[in-house]
Short mmCIF file of C-alpha atoms and ligand atoms in Angstrom, two decimals:
data_model
loop_
_atom_site.label_atom_id
_atom_site.label_comp_id
_atom_site.label_asym_id
_atom_site.label_seq_id
_atom_site.Cartn_x
_atom_site.Cartn_y
_atom_site.Cartn_z
CA MET A 1 87.30 -141.47 -30.60
CA ARG A 2 84.00 -139.77 -29.83
CA ILE A 3 83.19 -136.89 -27.52
CA ARG A 4 80.63 -137.47 -24.76
CA ALA A 5 78.22 -134.61 -24.26
CA ALA A 6 74.99 -133.86 -22.41
CA ALA A 7 72.28 -132.77 -24.81
CA ILE A 8 68.72 -131.47 -24.89
CA ALA A 9 67.05 -133.29 -27.80
CA ALA A 10 64.03 -130.98 -27.96
CA PRO A 11 62.27 -128.50 -25.68
CA HIS A 12 61.19 -130.22 -22.43
CA ALA A 13 63.04 -133.45 -23.31
CA PRO A 14 65.21 -134.89 -20.52
CA VAL A 15 68.93 -134.18 -20.71
CA GLU A 16 70.68 -137.20 -22.25
CA ILE A 17 74.22 -138.30 -22.98
CA ILE A 18 75.16 -138.33 -26.66
CA GLU A 19 78.40 -138.84 -28.57
CA ILE A 20 79.74 -136.43 -31.16
CA ALA A 21 82.52 -137.06 -33.67
CA VAL A 22 85.85 -135.35 -33.05
CA PRO A 23 86.21 -132.62 -35.68
CA ASP A 24 89.16 -132.28 -38.03
CA LEU A 25 91.11 -129.22 -36.98
CA ALA A 26 91.57 -126.69 -39.76
CA ARG A 27 94.33 -124.13 -39.54
CA GLY A 28 93.51 -121.78 -36.64
CA ALA A 29 91.25 -124.31 -34.88
CA ALA A 30 91.74 -125.97 -31.51
CA LEU A 31 90.17 -128.55 -29.24
CA LEU A 32 89.70 -127.76 -25.55
CA ARG A 33 89.45 -130.36 -22.83
CA THR A 34 86.61 -128.88 -20.80
CA VAL A 35 87.45 -128.05 -17.19
CA TYR A 36 84.16 -126.34 -16.29
CA SER A 37 81.11 -125.18 -18.11
CA GLU A 38 78.26 -123.47 -16.36
CA VAL A 39 74.54 -123.90 -16.03
CA CYS A 40 72.96 -120.51 -16.67
CA GLY A 41 69.39 -119.27 -16.46
CA THR A 42 69.52 -119.19 -20.24
CA ASP A 43 69.90 -122.98 -20.25
CA VAL A 44 66.61 -123.24 -18.33
CA HIS A 45 64.99 -121.10 -21.04
CA LEU A 46 66.55 -123.36 -23.69
CA HIS A 47 65.11 -126.41 -21.99
CA HIS A 48 61.68 -124.80 -22.04
CA GLY A 49 62.00 -123.87 -25.71
CA ARG A 50 61.71 -120.18 -24.93
CA LEU A 51 64.51 -118.81 -27.12
CA SER A 52 64.19 -118.48 -30.88
CA GLY A 53 66.63 -119.80 -33.47
CA VAL A 54 67.84 -122.75 -31.40
CA PRO A 55 68.76 -125.84 -33.45
CA TYR A 56 67.86 -128.82 -31.24
CA PRO A 57 69.34 -131.24 -30.36
CA LEU A 58 71.57 -128.91 -28.46
CA VAL A 59 74.63 -129.30 -26.25
CA PRO A 60 74.25 -126.36 -23.81
CA GLY A 61 77.07 -124.52 -22.07
CA HIS A 62 77.99 -121.12 -23.47
CA VAL A 63 80.59 -119.90 -20.99
CA SER A 64 83.31 -122.43 -20.26
CA VAL A 65 86.92 -122.90 -19.23
CA GLY A 66 89.12 -125.51 -20.83
CA ARG A 67 92.68 -126.53 -21.50
CA ILE A 68 93.98 -126.53 -25.07
CA GLU A 69 94.42 -130.20 -25.87
CA ALA A 70 95.09 -129.99 -29.60
CA MET A 71 95.46 -127.15 -32.05
CA ARG A 72 96.56 -126.28 -35.55
CA GLY A 73 98.36 -123.02 -35.10
CA PRO A 74 99.60 -120.53 -35.05
CA ILE A 75 96.88 -118.97 -32.89
CA THR A 76 97.53 -115.70 -31.11
CA ASP A 77 95.47 -113.68 -28.65
CA VAL A 78 94.65 -109.97 -28.97
CA ASN A 79 98.03 -109.04 -27.50
CA GLY A 80 99.81 -111.07 -30.15
CA ASP A 81 100.88 -113.73 -27.64
CA SER A 82 100.86 -117.31 -28.88
CA LEU A 83 98.37 -119.77 -27.47
CA ARG A 84 99.73 -123.25 -26.97
CA GLU A 85 98.66 -126.73 -25.98
CA GLY A 86 98.25 -126.92 -22.21
CA HIS A 87 97.11 -123.31 -21.81
CA LEU A 88 94.01 -122.75 -19.69
CA VAL A 89 91.57 -120.53 -21.59
CA THR A 90 88.06 -119.23 -21.80
CA PHE A 91 86.62 -117.92 -25.04
CA LEU A 92 84.05 -115.51 -26.41
CA ASP A 93 81.03 -117.72 -26.95
CA VAL A 94 79.84 -115.52 -29.82
CA HIS A 95 81.24 -116.39 -33.23
CA GLU A 96 80.63 -115.43 -36.87
CA THR A 97 79.68 -111.83 -36.15
CA CYS A 98 79.85 -110.70 -39.77
CA GLY A 99 81.41 -107.24 -39.72
CA ALA A 100 79.49 -106.47 -42.90
CA CYS A 101 75.84 -105.87 -41.98
CA PHE A 102 73.95 -102.74 -40.92
CA HIS A 103 74.19 -103.65 -37.23
CA CYS A 104 77.95 -104.27 -37.40
CA LEU A 105 78.95 -101.37 -39.63
CA VAL A 106 76.42 -98.57 -39.31
CA ALA A 107 74.71 -98.97 -35.93
CA LYS A 108 77.97 -100.39 -34.44
CA GLN A 109 75.82 -102.71 -32.39
CA THR A 110 77.51 -106.02 -33.10
CA THR A 111 75.56 -107.87 -30.42
CA ARG A 112 72.51 -107.52 -32.70
CA CYS A 113 74.29 -108.89 -35.81
CA PRO A 114 71.92 -111.47 -37.33
CA SER A 115 74.81 -113.70 -38.47
CA ARG A 116 76.26 -114.22 -35.01
CA LYS A 117 76.27 -117.72 -33.59
CA VAL A 118 76.58 -118.59 -29.93
CA TYR A 119 78.24 -121.71 -28.52
CA GLY A 120 75.72 -123.81 -26.61
CA ILE A 121 72.75 -121.73 -27.81
CA THR A 122 72.52 -121.27 -31.57
CA TYR A 123 75.08 -123.87 -32.59
CA GLY A 124 73.38 -127.28 -32.39
CA ALA A 125 74.87 -130.72 -31.77
CA ALA A 126 74.70 -131.34 -35.55
CA ASP A 127 77.22 -128.51 -36.03
CA GLY A 128 79.83 -130.34 -33.92
CA PRO A 129 81.06 -130.22 -30.32
CA LEU A 130 80.17 -126.55 -29.83
CA GLY A 131 78.70 -126.53 -26.33
CA GLY A 132 80.44 -126.71 -22.97
CA TRP A 133 78.49 -129.64 -21.49
CA ALA A 134 80.91 -131.97 -23.27
CA GLU A 135 84.30 -133.53 -22.66
CA GLN A 136 85.79 -131.38 -25.39
CA ILE A 137 84.86 -128.14 -27.11
CA TRP A 138 85.83 -127.32 -30.67
CA MET A 139 87.35 -123.87 -31.14
CA LYS A 140 86.52 -123.06 -34.72
CA PRO A 141 89.04 -120.90 -36.57
CA GLY A 142 88.65 -117.30 -35.47
CA VAL A 143 87.05 -118.01 -32.07
CA LYS A 144 88.56 -115.55 -29.60
CA MET A 145 90.31 -117.40 -26.81
CA ILE A 146 91.60 -115.65 -23.70
CA ARG A 147 94.28 -117.24 -21.56
CA LEU A 148 93.52 -117.21 -17.83
CA PRO A 149 96.48 -115.65 -16.02
CA ASP A 150 98.32 -118.00 -13.65
CA ARG A 151 97.00 -116.13 -10.63
CA LEU A 152 93.37 -116.61 -11.70
CA ALA A 153 91.88 -119.93 -10.58
CA PRO A 154 89.40 -121.36 -13.10
CA GLU A 155 86.89 -121.63 -10.23
CA THR A 156 87.05 -117.87 -9.69
CA PHE A 157 86.49 -116.98 -13.32
CA ILE A 158 83.70 -119.50 -13.90
CA GLY A 159 82.15 -118.59 -10.53
CA GLY A 160 81.53 -115.19 -12.10
CA GLY A 161 81.14 -116.67 -15.58
CA CYS A 162 78.30 -115.57 -17.79
CA GLY A 163 76.80 -113.51 -14.96
CA LEU A 164 80.02 -111.53 -14.53
CA VAL A 165 80.31 -110.82 -18.24
CA THR A 166 76.65 -109.80 -18.49
CA ALA A 167 76.95 -107.67 -15.35
CA LEU A 168 79.98 -105.90 -16.76
CA HIS A 169 78.04 -104.90 -19.86
CA ALA A 170 75.12 -103.73 -17.70
CA VAL A 171 77.38 -101.68 -15.43
CA ASP A 172 79.05 -100.13 -18.49
CA ARG A 173 75.60 -99.11 -19.67
CA ALA A 174 74.77 -97.73 -16.21
CA GLN A 175 77.68 -95.24 -16.34
CA ILE A 176 77.92 -95.03 -12.57
CA ALA A 177 79.66 -91.90 -11.34
CA LEU A 178 81.81 -91.74 -8.21
CA ASP A 179 79.79 -91.56 -4.99
CA GLN A 180 76.47 -92.40 -6.62
CA SER A 181 73.84 -94.71 -5.15
CA VAL A 182 72.96 -97.89 -7.01
CA VAL A 183 70.08 -100.29 -6.42
CA VAL A 184 70.36 -103.85 -7.74
CA LEU A 185 67.08 -105.72 -8.15
CA GLY A 186 67.45 -109.51 -8.23
CA LEU A 187 70.47 -111.30 -6.77
CA GLY A 188 71.10 -114.25 -9.03
CA PRO A 189 74.56 -114.62 -10.60
CA VAL A 190 74.11 -111.47 -12.72
CA GLY A 191 72.84 -109.32 -9.84
CA GLN A 192 75.61 -110.47 -7.50
CA SER A 193 78.27 -109.46 -9.99
CA VAL A 194 76.48 -106.17 -10.61
CA VAL A 195 76.81 -105.48 -6.88
CA ALA A 196 80.57 -106.08 -6.99
CA LEU A 197 81.13 -104.11 -10.17
CA ALA A 198 79.02 -101.19 -8.93
CA ARG A 199 81.32 -101.07 -5.90
CA LEU A 200 84.39 -101.15 -8.12
CA SER A 201 82.85 -98.34 -10.17
CA GLY A 202 82.88 -96.05 -7.17
CA ALA A 203 79.29 -96.23 -5.99
CA SER A 204 79.07 -95.13 -2.37
CA GLU A 205 75.81 -96.92 -1.68
CA VAL A 206 74.94 -100.27 -3.26
CA VAL A 207 71.53 -101.53 -2.20
CA ALA A 208 70.78 -105.16 -3.00
CA VAL A 209 67.15 -106.29 -3.22
CA ASP A 210 65.80 -109.84 -3.34
CA ALA A 211 63.32 -112.08 -1.56
CA VAL A 212 65.83 -114.82 -0.66
CA ALA A 213 67.76 -114.38 2.60
CA ASP A 214 70.83 -116.36 1.46
CA ARG A 215 71.19 -114.19 -1.59
CA LEU A 216 70.95 -111.02 0.47
CA ALA A 217 73.65 -112.30 2.81
CA TYR A 218 75.87 -113.19 -0.13
CA ALA A 219 75.36 -109.75 -1.66
CA ARG A 220 76.88 -108.27 1.51
CA ARG A 221 80.01 -110.27 0.78
CA MET A 222 79.95 -108.94 -2.78
CA GLY A 223 79.99 -105.38 -1.49
CA ALA A 224 76.37 -104.39 -0.85
CA SER A 225 76.16 -101.57 1.69
CA ALA A 226 72.50 -102.33 2.44
CA THR A 227 70.04 -105.08 1.64
CA ILE A 228 66.28 -105.07 1.35
CA ALA A 229 64.23 -108.23 1.65
CA ILE A 230 61.16 -108.19 -0.55
CA VAL A 231 58.09 -109.17 1.38
CA ASP A 232 55.79 -110.91 -1.01
CA HIS A 233 52.32 -109.94 0.23
CA ASN A 234 50.36 -110.57 -2.91
CA HIS A 235 52.36 -113.12 -4.88
CA GLU A 236 53.60 -110.70 -7.46
CA GLY A 237 57.09 -110.41 -6.02
CA HIS A 238 60.40 -110.62 -7.80
CA GLU A 239 60.93 -114.29 -7.25
CA THR A 240 58.05 -115.24 -9.54
CA LEU A 241 60.26 -115.48 -12.61
CA HIS A 242 58.19 -118.20 -14.17
CA GLU A 243 54.82 -116.80 -13.25
CA GLY A 244 55.25 -113.43 -14.84
CA HIS A 245 54.74 -114.91 -18.27
CA GLU A 246 51.01 -115.31 -18.17
CA GLN A 247 49.51 -112.13 -16.95
CA LEU A 248 50.02 -108.44 -17.22
CA HIS A 249 50.78 -107.09 -13.79
CA ASP A 250 48.12 -104.46 -13.81
CA GLY A 251 47.66 -104.60 -10.06
CA HIS A 252 50.65 -102.33 -9.55
CA GLU A 253 49.91 -99.60 -7.05
CA GLY A 254 51.86 -96.99 -8.97
CA LEU A 255 49.23 -97.04 -11.66
CA ARG A 256 46.38 -95.79 -9.56
CA GLU A 257 44.97 -92.52 -10.81
CA GLY A 258 46.64 -89.58 -9.23
CA ARG A 259 49.24 -91.62 -7.33
CA GLU A 260 52.81 -90.48 -7.59
CA GLY A 261 54.74 -93.56 -6.59
CA SER A 262 54.56 -97.05 -5.24
CA GLN A 263 53.81 -97.76 -1.60
CA LYS A 264 55.61 -101.10 -1.80
CA GLU A 265 57.85 -101.57 1.21
CA HIS A 266 61.02 -102.20 -0.75
CA VAL A 267 60.40 -99.08 -2.85
CA SER A 268 59.80 -96.94 0.25
CA ARG A 269 62.92 -98.37 1.85
CA VAL A 270 65.05 -97.23 -1.10
CA ARG A 271 63.68 -93.72 -0.71
CA GLU A 272 64.56 -93.79 3.00
CA LEU A 273 68.12 -94.84 2.18
CA THR A 274 68.54 -92.03 -0.34
CA ALA A 275 67.28 -89.02 1.62
CA GLY A 276 63.92 -89.30 -0.09
CA HIS A 277 65.33 -88.80 -3.59
CA GLY A 278 65.53 -92.32 -4.97
CA ALA A 279 68.70 -93.93 -6.30
CA ASP A 280 70.93 -92.42 -8.98
CA VAL A 281 70.98 -95.75 -10.83
CA VAL A 282 68.76 -98.83 -10.62
CA ILE A 283 69.85 -102.03 -12.34
CA GLU A 284 67.12 -104.62 -12.85
CA ALA A 285 68.52 -108.16 -12.93
CA SER A 286 65.60 -110.14 -11.56
CA GLY A 287 63.63 -111.06 -14.66
CA ALA A 288 60.31 -110.16 -13.01
CA PRO A 289 58.23 -107.76 -15.11
CA SER A 290 57.04 -105.96 -11.96
CA ALA A 291 60.68 -105.19 -11.09
CA VAL A 292 60.90 -102.87 -14.09
CA SER A 293 58.05 -100.79 -12.69
CA ASP A 294 59.63 -100.92 -9.23
CA ALA A 295 62.92 -99.72 -10.72
CA LEU A 296 61.19 -96.69 -12.19
CA ASP A 297 59.69 -95.94 -8.77
CA MET A 298 63.06 -96.36 -7.02
CA VAL A 299 65.19 -94.23 -9.31
CA ARG A 300 65.59 -90.53 -8.59
CA ASP A 301 64.35 -87.83 -10.93
CA GLY A 302 66.83 -87.67 -13.79
CA GLY A 303 68.31 -91.04 -12.86
CA ARG A 304 69.03 -94.08 -14.99
CA VAL A 305 67.42 -97.52 -15.12
CA VAL A 306 69.24 -100.42 -16.79
CA ILE A 307 67.29 -103.58 -17.63
CA CYS A 308 69.32 -106.76 -18.01
CA GLY A 309 67.04 -109.37 -16.41
CA HIS A 310 64.78 -110.03 -19.37
CA TYR A 311 66.74 -112.30 -21.67
CA THR A 312 63.55 -114.12 -22.49
CA ASP A 313 59.90 -113.17 -22.64
CA ASN A 314 58.86 -113.10 -18.99
CA GLY A 315 55.73 -111.17 -19.77
CA ALA A 316 54.61 -107.56 -19.79
CA VAL A 317 54.07 -104.92 -17.16
CA LYS A 318 52.17 -101.66 -17.23
CA ILE A 319 54.08 -98.51 -16.49
CA HIS A 320 52.75 -95.00 -16.07
CA PRO A 321 54.51 -92.83 -18.64
CA HIS A 322 53.71 -89.56 -16.88
CA PHE A 323 54.59 -90.39 -13.28
CA GLN A 324 57.27 -92.99 -13.85
CA VAL A 325 59.17 -91.73 -16.92
CA ASN A 326 58.33 -88.42 -18.52
CA ARG A 327 57.93 -86.21 -15.46
CA LYS A 328 60.80 -87.98 -13.68
CA HIS A 329 63.06 -87.36 -16.66
CA VAL A 330 64.30 -90.92 -16.37
CA GLU A 331 66.64 -92.65 -18.77
CA ILE A 332 65.93 -96.35 -19.49
CA ARG A 333 68.57 -98.55 -21.11
CA GLY A 334 68.53 -102.16 -22.27
CA VAL A 335 71.52 -104.49 -22.49
CA TRP A 336 71.76 -107.26 -25.04
CA GLY A 337 74.56 -109.80 -25.36
CA CYS A 338 78.26 -109.29 -24.97
CA ASP A 339 81.20 -108.73 -27.23
CA TYR A 340 84.86 -109.61 -26.92
CA SER A 341 85.66 -106.57 -24.80
CA HIS A 342 83.38 -107.76 -22.01
CA PHE A 343 85.04 -111.19 -21.85
CA HIS A 344 88.50 -109.70 -22.03
CA ARG A 345 87.85 -107.26 -19.19
CA ALA A 346 85.92 -109.85 -17.14
CA VAL A 347 89.00 -112.10 -17.10
CA ALA A 348 91.17 -109.15 -16.05
CA ILE A 349 88.72 -108.08 -13.32
CA ALA A 350 88.39 -111.62 -11.94
CA ALA A 351 92.19 -111.92 -11.85
CA ARG A 352 92.67 -108.55 -10.17
CA HIS A 353 89.75 -108.59 -7.72
CA GLY A 354 89.02 -112.29 -7.21
CA GLU A 355 90.32 -112.17 -3.64
CA ARG A 356 88.14 -109.23 -2.64
CA PHE A 357 84.92 -110.47 -4.23
CA PRO A 358 84.12 -114.15 -3.61
CA TRP A 359 83.05 -115.18 -7.09
CA ARG A 360 84.31 -118.70 -6.56
CA ASP A 361 82.00 -119.16 -3.57
CA MET A 362 78.98 -118.48 -5.77
CA VAL A 363 79.33 -122.02 -7.09
CA THR A 364 77.06 -124.18 -4.98
CA ARG A 365 78.00 -127.44 -6.62
CA SER A 366 79.75 -128.94 -9.60
CA TYR A 367 78.06 -131.83 -11.44
CA ARG A 368 79.33 -134.66 -13.63
CA LEU A 369 78.18 -134.89 -17.22
CA ASP A 370 75.63 -137.60 -16.41
CA GLU A 371 74.21 -135.34 -13.68
CA ALA A 372 73.58 -132.42 -16.04
CA GLY A 373 69.81 -132.88 -15.89
CA GLU A 374 69.96 -132.65 -12.11
CA ALA A 375 72.08 -129.51 -12.36
CA LEU A 376 69.59 -127.91 -14.74
CA ALA A 377 66.69 -128.73 -12.41
CA ALA A 378 68.57 -127.25 -9.43
CA VAL A 379 69.13 -123.98 -11.30
CA GLU A 380 65.51 -123.88 -12.39
CA GLN A 381 64.24 -124.49 -8.85
CA ARG A 382 66.79 -122.01 -7.48
CA THR A 383 68.05 -124.50 -4.92
CA VAL A 384 71.57 -123.51 -6.01
CA MET A 385 73.03 -120.08 -6.70
CA LYS A 386 75.28 -121.46 -9.39
CA ALA A 387 75.87 -124.94 -10.79
CA LEU A 388 78.84 -126.04 -12.86
CA ILE A 389 79.29 -128.98 -15.17
CA ALA A 390 82.69 -130.66 -14.88
CA PRO A 391 82.55 -133.05 -17.84
CA ASN A 392 85.88 -134.76 -17.22
CA GLU A 393 85.43 -135.55 -13.55
ZN1 ZN B 1 76.88 -108.30 -38.76
ZN1 ZN B 2 74.52 -117.37 -19.62
#
């Protein structure tokens, strides 16, 4: 028996169906029958060859849900409960974090461990069925599986998916205090979950900013108290994810000599909504370089900016260190990767709050394995908010 999978042979190559041998299961290993895997913005970057250390040909799909079809146990979860055939699980897509290097032991920054491998990103098809765009996914020994509680529909968890997990890490980094104001720039799957999690964190005002009307409307459902539509006067707006790569955005108004802040409408609007102060926290999830400068203009003096939209090189942007950072006493934080804790808590949050926040409705469409190329194109062109691959349908 072979496993059918959708693969990217090389950067820019069309997605094609391949077959991979079923692995022998060592003690502690399992085989999942894939229920859903997702198509993430990262997969678009993978298709364009814009991430380093990727062993093509590649079966994408890093966050997935599947049912345990075969296993060589015993395998237990972090609570010591046994996992069994038939259980519906997701799993931490990061594996082989070493626990022995400088990053793991001294800096305690395991998401920067150089040994870590990621399903669907840095494991290639030659390593085995280790991506979610496949009928089955091999759980190597030691991969951390998390059982979805009975009350959590797989559609709800995967609707949040990678974006929910990433957003959780970003909101942790944002350290939102009760009653604070939060601005979210960019309302793709990460930004939408940031909106919901900022609400759950006790923010009184959550302002969602994007250029796309549908996404603004959806953010209201996710808990945004106000929305701001970006008006793209000069083609340097937030939606130009794939344009930002080429040029430095040196046209930014905030850089003019002697100016103390941007006159952009969406920046001014944030000031209006915050009694002229700017927001306590701004979370950038758009991927546009100019949004980082906007975030610095929108945050209040002494506030915090978290950047989680730049998982690939989208280009550079000029900032003004005096006006935008030093004098404002602003704190800027990055967010890279996720660890087990984020997956564990994301499952719990989706189970507890999946009725209040419509993660499952974020999924625009689910695609068969042989439609994976179409799904990837739809995510790239942003004609869908979220696309799933359902390899066994
Ligand atoms: Zn390490
Ligand atoms: Zn992802």
